[in-house]
């Protein structure tokens, strides 16, 4: 399906990304890749078997990584979201290592889904506990409240727009002291608290077993730099959350999904027939907006 939403070109393909990317995209055409492949941890997808041997899984990772490398421009960014299960914590690292054949690992982010912050002497008067996670009942493992976002580029030298997702200085005197602090913002760093927003679904159930919030894609795209984000690709688009972020940011999008139901849900979301998530982050509350299309 091809559609134009808010002047954004959206191309959604219901096909295998390994075959689809070379057929649909020019080499080097993609500026930002934001994606989350299956983690091979036994998640119940409609069409994909998420429990194959580690060797087969990593070989498959290598196949799509190579195709992604061909599609990505030399100055592009690949943001790869991946988690694990407590009994198999090596998955993200094995995957990252396989991608090393085609990319340079430029940054590592932690997507924090839930956090408890103690009250302390820095003005935080009461402790806070925020976000959602799936609790596990175990004597060996703790609850898993984070995932990784690996930022890969071709040569490790992609300049980022750090303040596009910057956070306000707590100590305002820094704004006077540091030349780079004029916007009143500092770099957010590599721990990103992004809670799952409420999902609105008519069946009162999740339409996809392993989706990420559109805000995650939004932050990756903004960090890469809105001015350099001509085309964003998600080869494992699920129900289209990267596409949703693109439409709201005003960036063209292409995505692939093998499952008909998830693909149709993506089409529904993009054509405005379903609203599963609350809106994107209101960055105007965070100081100057550095995007080029607001
Ligand atoms: C972790 S989910 C991605 C979810 C997505 N980020 C979202 O928020 O909805 C991985 C998706 O990849 C799809 N998939 C698996 N193999 C694929 C392939 N070869 N080509 C395209 N999609 C594939 C699965 O059906 C699944 O929906």
PDB file of C-alpha atoms and ligand atoms in Angstrom:
ATOM      1  CA  UNK A   1       0.000   0.000   0.000  1.00  0.00           C
ATOM      2  CA  UNK A   2       1.259   3.490  -0.864  1.00  0.00           C
ATOM      3  CA  UNK A   3      -0.361   6.516   0.698  1.00  0.00           C
ATOM      4  CA  UNK A   4       0.332  10.138   1.460  1.00  0.00           C
ATOM      5  CA  UNK A   5      -0.488  11.318   4.968  1.00  0.00           C
ATOM      6  CA  UNK A   6       0.215  14.934   6.009  1.00  0.00           C
ATOM      7  CA  UNK A   7       2.411  15.268   2.893  1.00  0.00           C
ATOM      8  CA  UNK A   8       4.440  12.239   3.991  1.00  0.00           C
ATOM      9  CA  UNK A   9       4.948   9.370   1.510  1.00  0.00           C
ATOM     10  CA  UNK A  10       4.297   6.049   3.220  1.00  0.00           C
ATOM     11  CA  UNK A  11       5.094   2.730   1.517  1.00  0.00           C
ATOM     12  CA  UNK A  12       3.917  -0.393   3.337  1.00  0.00           C
ATOM     13  CA  UNK A  13       4.869  -3.760   1.827  1.00  0.00           C
ATOM     14  CA  UNK A  14       3.454  -7.092   2.929  1.00  0.00           C
ATOM     15  CA  UNK A  15       6.500  -9.133   2.054  1.00  0.00           C
ATOM     16  CA  UNK A  16       9.742 -10.632   3.351  1.00  0.00           C
ATOM     17  CA  UNK A  17      12.172  -7.761   3.904  1.00  0.00           C
ATOM     18  CA  UNK A  18      15.180  -9.739   2.656  1.00  0.00           C
ATOM     19  CA  UNK A  19      13.610 -10.116  -0.782  1.00  0.00           C
ATOM     20  CA  UNK A  20      11.733  -6.828  -0.637  1.00  0.00           C
ATOM     21  CA  UNK A  21      14.471  -4.357   0.238  1.00  0.00           C
ATOM     22  CA  UNK A  22      16.630  -4.869  -2.884  1.00  0.00           C
ATOM     23  CA  UNK A  23      13.522  -4.995  -5.080  1.00  0.00           C
ATOM     24  CA  UNK A  24      11.858  -1.843  -3.713  1.00  0.00           C
ATOM     25  CA  UNK A  25      14.735   0.393  -2.636  1.00  0.00           C
ATOM     26  CA  UNK A  26      17.711   1.914  -4.416  1.00  0.00           C
ATOM     27  CA  UNK A  27      21.130   1.170  -2.873  1.00  0.00           C
ATOM     28  CA  UNK A  28      21.960   3.865  -0.287  1.00  0.00           C
ATOM     29  CA  UNK A  29      18.463   5.355  -0.464  1.00  0.00           C
ATOM     30  CA  UNK A  30      17.648   5.039   3.257  1.00  0.00           C
ATOM     31  CA  UNK A  31      18.808   7.676   5.765  1.00  0.00           C
ATOM     32  CA  UNK A  32      17.565   6.138   9.004  1.00  0.00           C
ATOM     33  CA  UNK A  33      16.660   2.557   9.807  1.00  0.00           C
ATOM     34  CA  UNK A  34      14.662   2.043  12.999  1.00  0.00           C
ATOM     35  CA  UNK A  35      13.673  -1.523  13.655  1.00  0.00           C
ATOM     36  CA  UNK A  36      13.155  -4.363  16.062  1.00  0.00           C
ATOM     37  CA  UNK A  37      13.564  -7.872  14.652  1.00  0.00           C
ATOM     38  CA  UNK A  38      12.172 -10.988  16.349  1.00  0.00           C
ATOM     39  CA  UNK A  39      14.447 -11.857  19.317  1.00  0.00           C
ATOM     40  CA  UNK A  40      14.249 -15.683  18.985  1.00  0.00           C
ATOM     41  CA  UNK A  41      12.945 -15.989  22.536  1.00  0.00           C
ATOM     42  CA  UNK A  42       9.735 -17.881  21.762  1.00  0.00           C
ATOM     43  CA  UNK A  43       7.355 -14.946  21.289  1.00  0.00           C
ATOM     44  CA  UNK A  44       4.111 -16.119  19.708  1.00  0.00           C
ATOM     45  CA  UNK A  45       3.863 -14.302  16.388  1.00  0.00           C
ATOM     46  CA  UNK A  46       1.142 -15.128  13.855  1.00  0.00           C
ATOM     47  CA  UNK A  47       3.473 -16.013  10.993  1.00  0.00           C
ATOM     48  CA  UNK A  48       7.059 -16.117  12.237  1.00  0.00           C
ATOM     49  CA  UNK A  49       8.631 -19.003  14.217  1.00  0.00           C
ATOM     50  CA  UNK A  50      10.504 -17.255  17.057  1.00  0.00           C
ATOM     51  CA  UNK A  51      12.186 -20.412  18.344  1.00  0.00           C
ATOM     52  CA  UNK A  52      14.803 -21.581  15.872  1.00  0.00           C
ATOM     53  CA  UNK A  53      18.366 -22.721  16.547  1.00  0.00           C
ATOM     54  CA  UNK A  54      20.783 -19.955  17.536  1.00  0.00           C
ATOM     55  CA  UNK A  55      22.917 -20.732  14.510  1.00  0.00           C
ATOM     56  CA  UNK A  56      20.010 -20.460  12.059  1.00  0.00           C
ATOM     57  CA  UNK A  57      18.825 -17.298  13.795  1.00  0.00           C
ATOM     58  CA  UNK A  58      22.201 -15.568  13.603  1.00  0.00           C
ATOM     59  CA  UNK A  59      22.638 -16.595   9.968  1.00  0.00           C
ATOM     60  CA  UNK A  60      19.243 -15.046   9.232  1.00  0.00           C
ATOM     61  CA  UNK A  61      20.277 -11.891  11.137  1.00  0.00           C
ATOM     62  CA  UNK A  62      23.368 -11.705   8.933  1.00  0.00           C
ATOM     63  CA  UNK A  63      21.273 -12.029   5.763  1.00  0.00           C
ATOM     64  CA  UNK A  64      18.974  -9.099   6.504  1.00  0.00           C
ATOM     65  CA  UNK A  65      21.808  -7.025   8.007  1.00  0.00           C
ATOM     66  CA  UNK A  66      23.660  -7.254   4.700  1.00  0.00           C
ATOM     67  CA  UNK A  67      20.598  -6.142   2.760  1.00  0.00           C
ATOM     68  CA  UNK A  68      20.050  -3.282   5.233  1.00  0.00           C
ATOM     69  CA  UNK A  69      23.661  -2.231   4.775  1.00  0.00           C
ATOM     70  CA  UNK A  70      23.119  -2.019   1.011  1.00  0.00           C
ATOM     71  CA  UNK A  71      19.968   0.096   1.493  1.00  0.00           C
ATOM     72  CA  UNK A  72      21.476   2.497   4.052  1.00  0.00           C
ATOM     73  CA  UNK A  73      23.339   5.597   2.887  1.00  0.00           C
ATOM     74  CA  UNK A  74      26.986   5.989   3.911  1.00  0.00           C
ATOM     75  CA  UNK A  75      25.971   8.724   6.360  1.00  0.00           C
ATOM     76  CA  UNK A  76      22.901   6.848   7.633  1.00  0.00           C
ATOM     77  CA  UNK A  77      22.019   5.424  11.050  1.00  0.00           C
ATOM     78  CA  UNK A  78      20.605   2.031  11.982  1.00  0.00           C
ATOM     79  CA  UNK A  79      18.827   1.926  15.343  1.00  0.00           C
ATOM     80  CA  UNK A  80      18.270  -1.692  16.335  1.00  0.00           C
ATOM     81  CA  UNK A  81      15.988  -2.360  19.300  1.00  0.00           C
ATOM     82  CA  UNK A  82      16.469  -5.792  20.852  1.00  0.00           C
ATOM     83  CA  UNK A  83      15.826  -7.412  24.217  1.00  0.00           C
ATOM     84  CA  UNK A  84      16.190 -10.884  25.614  1.00  0.00           C
ATOM     85  CA  UNK A  85      14.710 -13.190  28.189  1.00  0.00           C
ATOM     86  CA  UNK A  86      16.306 -13.590  31.607  1.00  0.00           C
ATOM     87  CA  UNK A  87      17.336 -17.194  30.918  1.00  0.00           C
ATOM     88  CA  UNK A  88      19.027 -16.222  27.631  1.00  0.00           C
ATOM     89  CA  UNK A  89      20.623 -12.804  28.091  1.00  0.00           C
ATOM     90  CA  UNK A  90      23.227 -13.202  25.307  1.00  0.00           C
ATOM     91  CA  UNK A  91      20.783 -12.679  22.419  1.00  0.00           C
ATOM     92  CA  UNK A  92      21.314  -8.884  22.031  1.00  0.00           C
ATOM     93  CA  UNK A  93      25.089  -9.222  22.184  1.00  0.00           C
ATOM     94  CA  UNK A  94      25.207 -12.125  19.704  1.00  0.00           C
ATOM     95  CA  UNK A  95      23.036 -10.126  17.333  1.00  0.00           C
ATOM     96  CA  UNK A  96      25.143  -6.971  17.714  1.00  0.00           C
ATOM     97  CA  UNK A  97      28.278  -9.014  17.063  1.00  0.00           C
ATOM     98  CA  UNK A  98      26.772 -10.390  13.842  1.00  0.00           C
ATOM     99  CA  UNK A  99      25.938  -6.868  12.669  1.00  0.00           C
ATOM    100  CA  UNK A 100      29.563  -5.887  13.227  1.00  0.00           C
ATOM    101  CA  UNK A 101      30.319  -7.547   9.875  1.00  0.00           C
ATOM    102  CA  UNK A 102      28.469  -4.726   8.104  1.00  0.00           C
ATOM    103  CA  UNK A 103      28.336  -1.804  10.535  1.00  0.00           C
ATOM    104  CA  UNK A 104      30.227   0.068  13.231  1.00  0.00           C
ATOM    105  CA  UNK A 105      28.603   0.197  16.669  1.00  0.00           C
ATOM    106  CA  UNK A 106      28.451   3.950  17.364  1.00  0.00           C
ATOM    107  CA  UNK A 107      26.251   4.164  20.506  1.00  0.00           C
ATOM    108  CA  UNK A 108      24.467   1.818  22.892  1.00  0.00           C
ATOM    109  CA  UNK A 109      21.215   2.957  24.487  1.00  0.00           C
ATOM    110  CA  UNK A 110      19.142   1.411  27.214  1.00  0.00           C
ATOM    111  CA  UNK A 111      15.413   1.637  26.692  1.00  0.00           C
ATOM    112  CA  UNK A 112      14.203   1.819  30.298  1.00  0.00           C
ATOM    113  CA  UNK A 113      10.563   0.730  30.539  1.00  0.00           C
ATOM    114  CA  UNK A 114      10.179   1.120  34.269  1.00  0.00           C
ATOM    115  CA  UNK A 115      12.271   2.671  37.010  1.00  0.00           C
ATOM    116  CA  UNK A 116      12.225   3.324  40.726  1.00  0.00           C
ATOM    117  CA  UNK A 117      14.010   6.471  41.915  1.00  0.00           C
ATOM    118  CA  UNK A 118      14.718   6.924  45.600  1.00  0.00           C
ATOM    119  CA  UNK A 119      14.072  10.195  47.312  1.00  0.00           C
ATOM    120  CA  UNK A 120      17.404  11.941  47.779  1.00  0.00           C
ATOM    121  CA  UNK A 121      19.076  15.127  48.817  1.00  0.00           C
ATOM    122  CA  UNK A 122      19.036  16.655  45.305  1.00  0.00           C
ATOM    123  CA  UNK A 123      15.537  18.013  45.636  1.00  0.00           C
ATOM    124  CA  UNK A 124      13.723  14.784  44.827  1.00  0.00           C
ATOM    125  CA  UNK A 125      11.500  14.767  47.863  1.00  0.00           C
ATOM    126  CA  UNK A 126       9.508  11.625  47.317  1.00  0.00           C
ATOM    127  CA  UNK A 127      10.516   8.348  45.732  1.00  0.00           C
ATOM    128  CA  UNK A 128       8.885   7.624  42.400  1.00  0.00           C
ATOM    129  CA  UNK A 129       8.088   4.376  40.645  1.00  0.00           C
ATOM    130  CA  UNK A 130       7.017   4.687  37.014  1.00  0.00           C
ATOM    131  CA  UNK A 131       6.392   2.574  33.912  1.00  0.00           C
ATOM    132  CA  UNK A 132       5.241  -0.957  33.114  1.00  0.00           C
ATOM    133  CA  UNK A 133       7.028  -4.286  32.828  1.00  0.00           C
ATOM    134  CA  UNK A 134       6.175  -7.964  32.788  1.00  0.00           C
ATOM    135  CA  UNK A 135       6.890  -9.292  36.294  1.00  0.00           C
ATOM    136  CA  UNK A 136       8.556 -12.696  36.498  1.00  0.00           C
ATOM    137  CA  UNK A 137       8.316 -15.157  39.328  1.00  0.00           C
ATOM    138  CA  UNK A 138      11.863 -16.427  39.878  1.00  0.00           C
ATOM    139  CA  UNK A 139      14.454 -17.048  42.555  1.00  0.00           C
ATOM    140  CA  UNK A 140      17.264 -16.642  40.005  1.00  0.00           C
ATOM    141  CA  UNK A 141      16.262 -13.691  37.882  1.00  0.00           C
ATOM    142  CA  UNK A 142      15.070 -10.192  38.496  1.00  0.00           C
ATOM    143  CA  UNK A 143      12.304  -8.457  36.552  1.00  0.00           C
ATOM    144  CA  UNK A 144      13.510  -7.359  33.148  1.00  0.00           C
ATOM    145  CA  UNK A 145      12.734  -3.646  32.829  1.00  0.00           C
ATOM    146  CA  UNK A 146      14.962  -2.606  29.923  1.00  0.00           C
ATOM    147  CA  UNK A 147      15.951  -3.423  26.354  1.00  0.00           C
ATOM    148  CA  UNK A 148      18.830  -2.296  24.145  1.00  0.00           C
ATOM    149  CA  UNK A 149      18.850   0.111  21.243  1.00  0.00           C
ATOM    150  CA  UNK A 150      22.096  -0.376  19.338  1.00  0.00           C
ATOM    151  CA  UNK A 151      23.007   2.568  17.124  1.00  0.00           C
ATOM    152  CA  UNK A 152      25.028   1.395  14.139  1.00  0.00           C
ATOM    153  CA  UNK A 153      26.465   3.432  11.302  1.00  0.00           C
ATOM    154  CA  UNK A 154      28.756   2.578   8.411  1.00  0.00           C
ATOM    155  CA  UNK A 155      31.917   4.158   9.823  1.00  0.00           C
ATOM    156  CA  UNK A 156      31.016   5.275  13.363  1.00  0.00           C
ATOM    157  CA  UNK A 157      31.276   8.955  12.415  1.00  0.00           C
ATOM    158  CA  UNK A 158      27.679  10.043  11.913  1.00  0.00           C
ATOM    159  CA  UNK A 159      27.085  13.464  13.476  1.00  0.00           C
ATOM    160  CA  UNK A 160      24.026  13.458  15.706  1.00  0.00           C
ATOM    161  CA  UNK A 161      21.591  16.184  16.734  1.00  0.00           C
ATOM    162  CA  UNK A 162      21.991  15.518  20.445  1.00  0.00           C
ATOM    163  CA  UNK A 163      19.898  18.465  21.599  1.00  0.00           C
ATOM    164  CA  UNK A 164      16.947  17.442  19.414  1.00  0.00           C
ATOM    165  CA  UNK A 165      16.132  15.036  22.237  1.00  0.00           C
ATOM    166  CA  UNK A 166      17.937  17.051  24.900  1.00  0.00           C
ATOM    167  CA  UNK A 167      16.703  17.517  28.433  1.00  0.00           C
ATOM    168  CA  UNK A 168      16.611  20.757  30.435  1.00  0.00           C
ATOM    169  CA  UNK A 169      19.530  21.569  32.722  1.00  0.00           C
ATOM    170  CA  UNK A 170      18.559  21.131  36.327  1.00  0.00           C
ATOM    171  CA  UNK A 171      21.162  23.677  37.396  1.00  0.00           C
ATOM    172  CA  UNK A 172      20.272  26.720  35.294  1.00  0.00           C
ATOM    173  CA  UNK A 173      23.646  28.363  36.038  1.00  0.00           C
ATOM    174  CA  UNK A 174      25.127  25.895  33.496  1.00  0.00           C
ATOM    175  CA  UNK A 175      23.260  27.751  30.765  1.00  0.00           C
ATOM    176  CA  UNK A 176      25.387  30.845  31.420  1.00  0.00           C
ATOM    177  CA  UNK A 177      28.603  28.894  31.896  1.00  0.00           C
ATOM    178  CA  UNK A 178      28.657  26.557  28.875  1.00  0.00           C
ATOM    179  CA  UNK A 179      28.585  27.855  25.314  1.00  0.00           C
ATOM    180  CA  UNK A 180      26.842  24.670  24.170  1.00  0.00           C
ATOM    181  CA  UNK A 181      24.082  25.109  26.738  1.00  0.00           C
ATOM    182  CA  UNK A 182      22.461  28.160  25.208  1.00  0.00           C
ATOM    183  CA  UNK A 183      19.228  26.346  24.362  1.00  0.00           C
ATOM    184  CA  UNK A 184      18.893  25.416  28.029  1.00  0.00           C
ATOM    185  CA  UNK A 185      19.249  21.762  27.111  1.00  0.00           C
ATOM    186  CA  UNK A 186      21.882  19.130  27.726  1.00  0.00           C
ATOM    187  CA  UNK A 187      22.452  15.800  25.999  1.00  0.00           C
ATOM    188  CA  UNK A 188      20.018  13.197  27.338  1.00  0.00           C
ATOM    189  CA  UNK A 189      22.646  10.470  27.495  1.00  0.00           C
ATOM    190  CA  UNK A 190      22.146   6.816  26.720  1.00  0.00           C
ATOM    191  CA  UNK A 191      19.408   5.814  29.134  1.00  0.00           C
ATOM    192  CA  UNK A 192      16.002   6.577  27.698  1.00  0.00           C
ATOM    193  CA  UNK A 193      12.930   6.175  29.856  1.00  0.00           C
ATOM    194  CA  UNK A 194      10.112   5.483  27.408  1.00  0.00           C
ATOM    195  CA  UNK A 195       7.009   4.027  29.035  1.00  0.00           C
ATOM    196  CA  UNK A 196       4.463   2.027  27.127  1.00  0.00           C
ATOM    197  CA  UNK A 197       1.508   4.316  26.557  1.00  0.00           C
ATOM    198  CA  UNK A 198      -2.033   3.108  26.962  1.00  0.00           C
ATOM    199  CA  UNK A 199      -3.123   0.966  24.013  1.00  0.00           C
ATOM    200  CA  UNK A 200      -6.646   1.613  22.744  1.00  0.00           C
ATOM    201  CA  UNK A 201      -7.894  -1.552  21.025  1.00  0.00           C
ATOM    202  CA  UNK A 202     -11.455  -2.540  20.241  1.00  0.00           C
ATOM    203  CA  UNK A 203     -10.781  -6.188  21.174  1.00  0.00           C
ATOM    204  CA  UNK A 204      -9.251  -5.005  24.437  1.00  0.00           C
ATOM    205  CA  UNK A 205      -6.128  -6.988  23.636  1.00  0.00           C
ATOM    206  CA  UNK A 206      -2.733  -6.165  22.230  1.00  0.00           C
ATOM    207  CA  UNK A 207      -2.831  -6.244  18.426  1.00  0.00           C
ATOM    208  CA  UNK A 208       0.840  -7.347  18.354  1.00  0.00           C
ATOM    209  CA  UNK A 209       2.839  -9.343  20.930  1.00  0.00           C
ATOM    210  CA  UNK A 210       6.073  -7.338  20.746  1.00  0.00           C
ATOM    211  CA  UNK A 211       5.604  -3.760  19.605  1.00  0.00           C
ATOM    212  CA  UNK A 212       7.588  -0.715  20.659  1.00  0.00           C
ATOM    213  CA  UNK A 213       6.036   2.688  21.362  1.00  0.00           C
ATOM    214  CA  UNK A 214       6.152   5.197  18.464  1.00  0.00           C
ATOM    215  CA  UNK A 215       8.084   7.510  20.808  1.00  0.00           C
ATOM    216  CA  UNK A 216      11.075   5.175  20.609  1.00  0.00           C
ATOM    217  CA  UNK A 217      11.257   5.600  16.835  1.00  0.00           C
ATOM    218  CA  UNK A 218      10.678   9.324  17.182  1.00  0.00           C
ATOM    219  CA  UNK A 219      13.671   9.730  19.485  1.00  0.00           C
ATOM    220  CA  UNK A 220      15.956   7.762  17.167  1.00  0.00           C
ATOM    221  CA  UNK A 221      14.944   9.814  14.114  1.00  0.00           C
ATOM    222  CA  UNK A 222      15.303  13.132  15.939  1.00  0.00           C
ATOM    223  CA  UNK A 223      18.689  12.096  17.289  1.00  0.00           C
ATOM    224  CA  UNK A 224      19.956  11.205  13.823  1.00  0.00           C
ATOM    225  CA  UNK A 225      18.801  14.666  12.731  1.00  0.00           C
ATOM    226  CA  UNK A 226      15.515  15.685  11.137  1.00  0.00           C
ATOM    227  CA  UNK A 227      17.255  17.626   8.368  1.00  0.00           C
ATOM    228  CA  UNK A 228      19.107  14.474   7.299  1.00  0.00           C
ATOM    229  CA  UNK A 229      16.142  12.117   7.588  1.00  0.00           C
ATOM    230  CA  UNK A 230      14.763  11.973   4.050  1.00  0.00           C
ATOM    231  CA  UNK A 231      13.621   8.339   4.137  1.00  0.00           C
ATOM    232  CA  UNK A 232      13.157   6.103   7.179  1.00  0.00           C
ATOM    233  CA  UNK A 233      12.922   2.315   6.838  1.00  0.00           C
ATOM    234  CA  UNK A 234      11.574  -0.337   9.198  1.00  0.00           C
ATOM    235  CA  UNK A 235      12.119  -3.818   7.692  1.00  0.00           C
ATOM    236  CA  UNK A 236      10.190  -5.474  10.572  1.00  0.00           C
ATOM    237  CA  UNK A 237       7.425  -2.953  10.919  1.00  0.00           C
ATOM    238  CA  UNK A 238       4.827  -4.972  12.854  1.00  0.00           C
ATOM    239  CA  UNK A 239       1.773  -2.766  13.294  1.00  0.00           C
ATOM    240  CA  UNK A 240       3.568   0.288  11.929  1.00  0.00           C
ATOM    241  CA  UNK A 241       4.746   2.225  14.956  1.00  0.00           C
ATOM    242  CA  UNK A 242       7.874   3.578  13.234  1.00  0.00           C
ATOM    243  CA  UNK A 243       5.620   4.681  10.378  1.00  0.00           C
ATOM    244  CA  UNK A 244       3.330   6.478  12.824  1.00  0.00           C
ATOM    245  CA  UNK A 245       6.275   8.400  14.239  1.00  0.00           C
ATOM    246  CA  UNK A 246       7.350   9.336  10.698  1.00  0.00           C
ATOM    247  CA  UNK A 247       3.933  10.648   9.764  1.00  0.00           C
ATOM    248  CA  UNK A 248       3.857  12.831  12.846  1.00  0.00           C
ATOM    249  CA  UNK A 249       7.409  14.047  12.245  1.00  0.00           C
ATOM    250  CA  UNK A 250       6.858  14.684   8.525  1.00  0.00           C
ATOM    251  CA  UNK A 251       9.406  12.116   7.259  1.00  0.00           C
ATOM    252  CA  UNK A 252       8.909   9.652   4.374  1.00  0.00           C
ATOM    253  CA  UNK A 253       8.677   5.998   5.356  1.00  0.00           C
ATOM    254  CA  UNK A 254       9.024   2.504   3.873  1.00  0.00           C
ATOM    255  CA  UNK A 255       8.291  -0.680   5.809  1.00  0.00           C
ATOM    256  CA  UNK A 256       7.996  -4.448   5.409  1.00  0.00           C
ATOM    257  CA  UNK A 257       5.948  -7.001   7.345  1.00  0.00           C
ATOM    258  CA  UNK A 258       5.290 -10.644   6.490  1.00  0.00           C
ATOM    259  CA  UNK A 259       2.147 -11.097   8.564  1.00  0.00           C
ATOM    260  CA  UNK A 260      -1.161 -10.090   6.976  1.00  0.00           C
ATOM    261  CA  UNK A 261      -2.891  -9.182  10.263  1.00  0.00           C
ATOM    262  CA  UNK A 262      -0.075  -6.957  11.528  1.00  0.00           C
ATOM    263  CA  UNK A 263       0.271  -5.423   8.064  1.00  0.00           C
ATOM    264  CA  UNK A 264      -3.451  -4.642   7.970  1.00  0.00           C
ATOM    265  CA  UNK A 265      -3.287  -3.140  11.457  1.00  0.00           C
ATOM    266  CA  UNK A 266      -0.409  -0.930  10.238  1.00  0.00           C
ATOM    267  CA  UNK A 267      -2.529   0.138   7.251  1.00  0.00           C
ATOM    268  CA  UNK A 268      -5.450   0.915   9.576  1.00  0.00           C
ATOM    269  CA  UNK A 269      -3.258   2.968  11.909  1.00  0.00           C
ATOM    270  CA  UNK A 270      -1.644   4.891   9.058  1.00  0.00           C
ATOM    271  CA  UNK A 271      -4.893   5.661   7.310  1.00  0.00           C
ATOM    272  CA  UNK A 272      -6.335   6.971  10.558  1.00  0.00           C
ATOM    273  CA  UNK A 273      -8.838   4.140  11.018  1.00  0.00           C
ATOM    274  CA  UNK A 274      -7.294   2.971  14.285  1.00  0.00           C
ATOM    275  CA  UNK A 275      -5.711   4.972  17.090  1.00  0.00           C
ATOM    276  CA  UNK A 276      -3.804   2.526  19.232  1.00  0.00           C
ATOM    277  CA  UNK A 277      -1.391   4.852  20.953  1.00  0.00           C
ATOM    278  CA  UNK A 278      -1.393   8.240  22.559  1.00  0.00           C
ATOM    279  CA  UNK A 279       0.510  10.946  20.680  1.00  0.00           C
ATOM    280  CA  UNK A 280       4.222  11.586  20.517  1.00  0.00           C
ATOM    281  CA  UNK A 281       6.191  13.417  23.164  1.00  0.00           C
ATOM    282  CA  UNK A 282       5.429  17.129  23.440  1.00  0.00           C
ATOM    283  CA  UNK A 283       8.976  18.377  22.859  1.00  0.00           C
ATOM    284  CA  UNK A 284       7.904  21.999  22.977  1.00  0.00           C
ATOM    285  CA  UNK A 285       7.855  21.589  26.756  1.00  0.00           C
ATOM    286  CA  UNK A 286      11.541  20.778  26.643  1.00  0.00           C
ATOM    287  CA  UNK A 287      12.914  24.004  25.245  1.00  0.00           C
ATOM    288  CA  UNK A 288      13.578  25.002  21.667  1.00  0.00           C
ATOM    289  CA  UNK A 289      12.300  22.676  18.978  1.00  0.00           C
ATOM    290  CA  UNK A 290      15.152  21.928  16.564  1.00  0.00           C
ATOM    291  CA  UNK A 291      13.149  20.014  13.964  1.00  0.00           C
ATOM    292  CA  UNK A 292      12.763  21.499  10.494  1.00  0.00           C
ATOM    293  CA  UNK A 293       9.129  20.723   9.853  1.00  0.00           C
ATOM    294  CA  UNK A 294       7.022  21.822  12.777  1.00  0.00           C
TER     295      UNK A 294
HETATM  296  C1  LIG B   1       9.525  -7.388  17.175  1.00  0.00           C
HETATM  297  S1  LIG B   1       8.302  -7.327  15.945  1.00  0.00           S
HETATM  298  C2  LIG B   1       8.340  -5.644  15.421  1.00  0.00           C
HETATM  299  C3  LIG B   1       7.221  -4.834  16.025  1.00  0.00           C
HETATM  300  C4  LIG B   1       7.181  -3.383  15.586  1.00  0.00           C
HETATM  301  N1  LIG B   1       8.370  -2.657  16.012  1.00  0.00           N
HETATM  302  C5  LIG B   1       5.935  -2.699  16.178  1.00  0.00           C
HETATM  303  O1  LIG B   1       6.081  -1.779  17.017  1.00  0.00           O
HETATM  304  O2  LIG B   1       4.835  -3.124  15.843  1.00  0.00           O
HETATM  305  C6  LIG B   1       9.034  -8.178  14.596  1.00  0.00           C
HETATM  306  C7  LIG B   1       8.121  -8.302  13.370  1.00  0.00           C
HETATM  307  O3  LIG B   1       8.869  -8.827  12.265  1.00  0.00           O
HETATM  308  C8  LIG B   1       7.995  -9.578  11.433  1.00  0.00           C
HETATM  309  N2  LIG B   1       8.846 -10.379  10.551  1.00  0.00           N
HETATM  310  C9  LIG B   1       9.503 -11.533  10.826  1.00  0.00           C
HETATM  311  N3  LIG B   1      10.239 -11.927   9.769  1.00  0.00           N
HETATM  312  C10 LIG B   1      10.073 -10.980   8.804  1.00  0.00           C
HETATM  313  C11 LIG B   1      10.615 -10.800   7.500  1.00  0.00           C
HETATM  314  N4  LIG B   1      11.476 -11.700   6.961  1.00  0.00           N
HETATM  315  N5  LIG B   1      10.260  -9.718   6.784  1.00  0.00           N
HETATM  316  C12 LIG B   1       9.391  -8.793   7.320  1.00  0.00           C
HETATM  317  N6  LIG B   1       8.829  -8.927   8.547  1.00  0.00           N
HETATM  318  C13 LIG B   1       9.176  -9.994   9.291  1.00  0.00           C
HETATM  319  C14 LIG B   1       7.140 -10.323  12.450  1.00  0.00           C
HETATM  320  O4  LIG B   1       5.915 -10.778  11.899  1.00  0.00           O
HETATM  321  C15 LIG B   1       6.937  -9.254  13.538  1.00  0.00           C
HETATM  322  O5  LIG B   1       5.753  -8.540  13.355  1.00  0.00           O
END
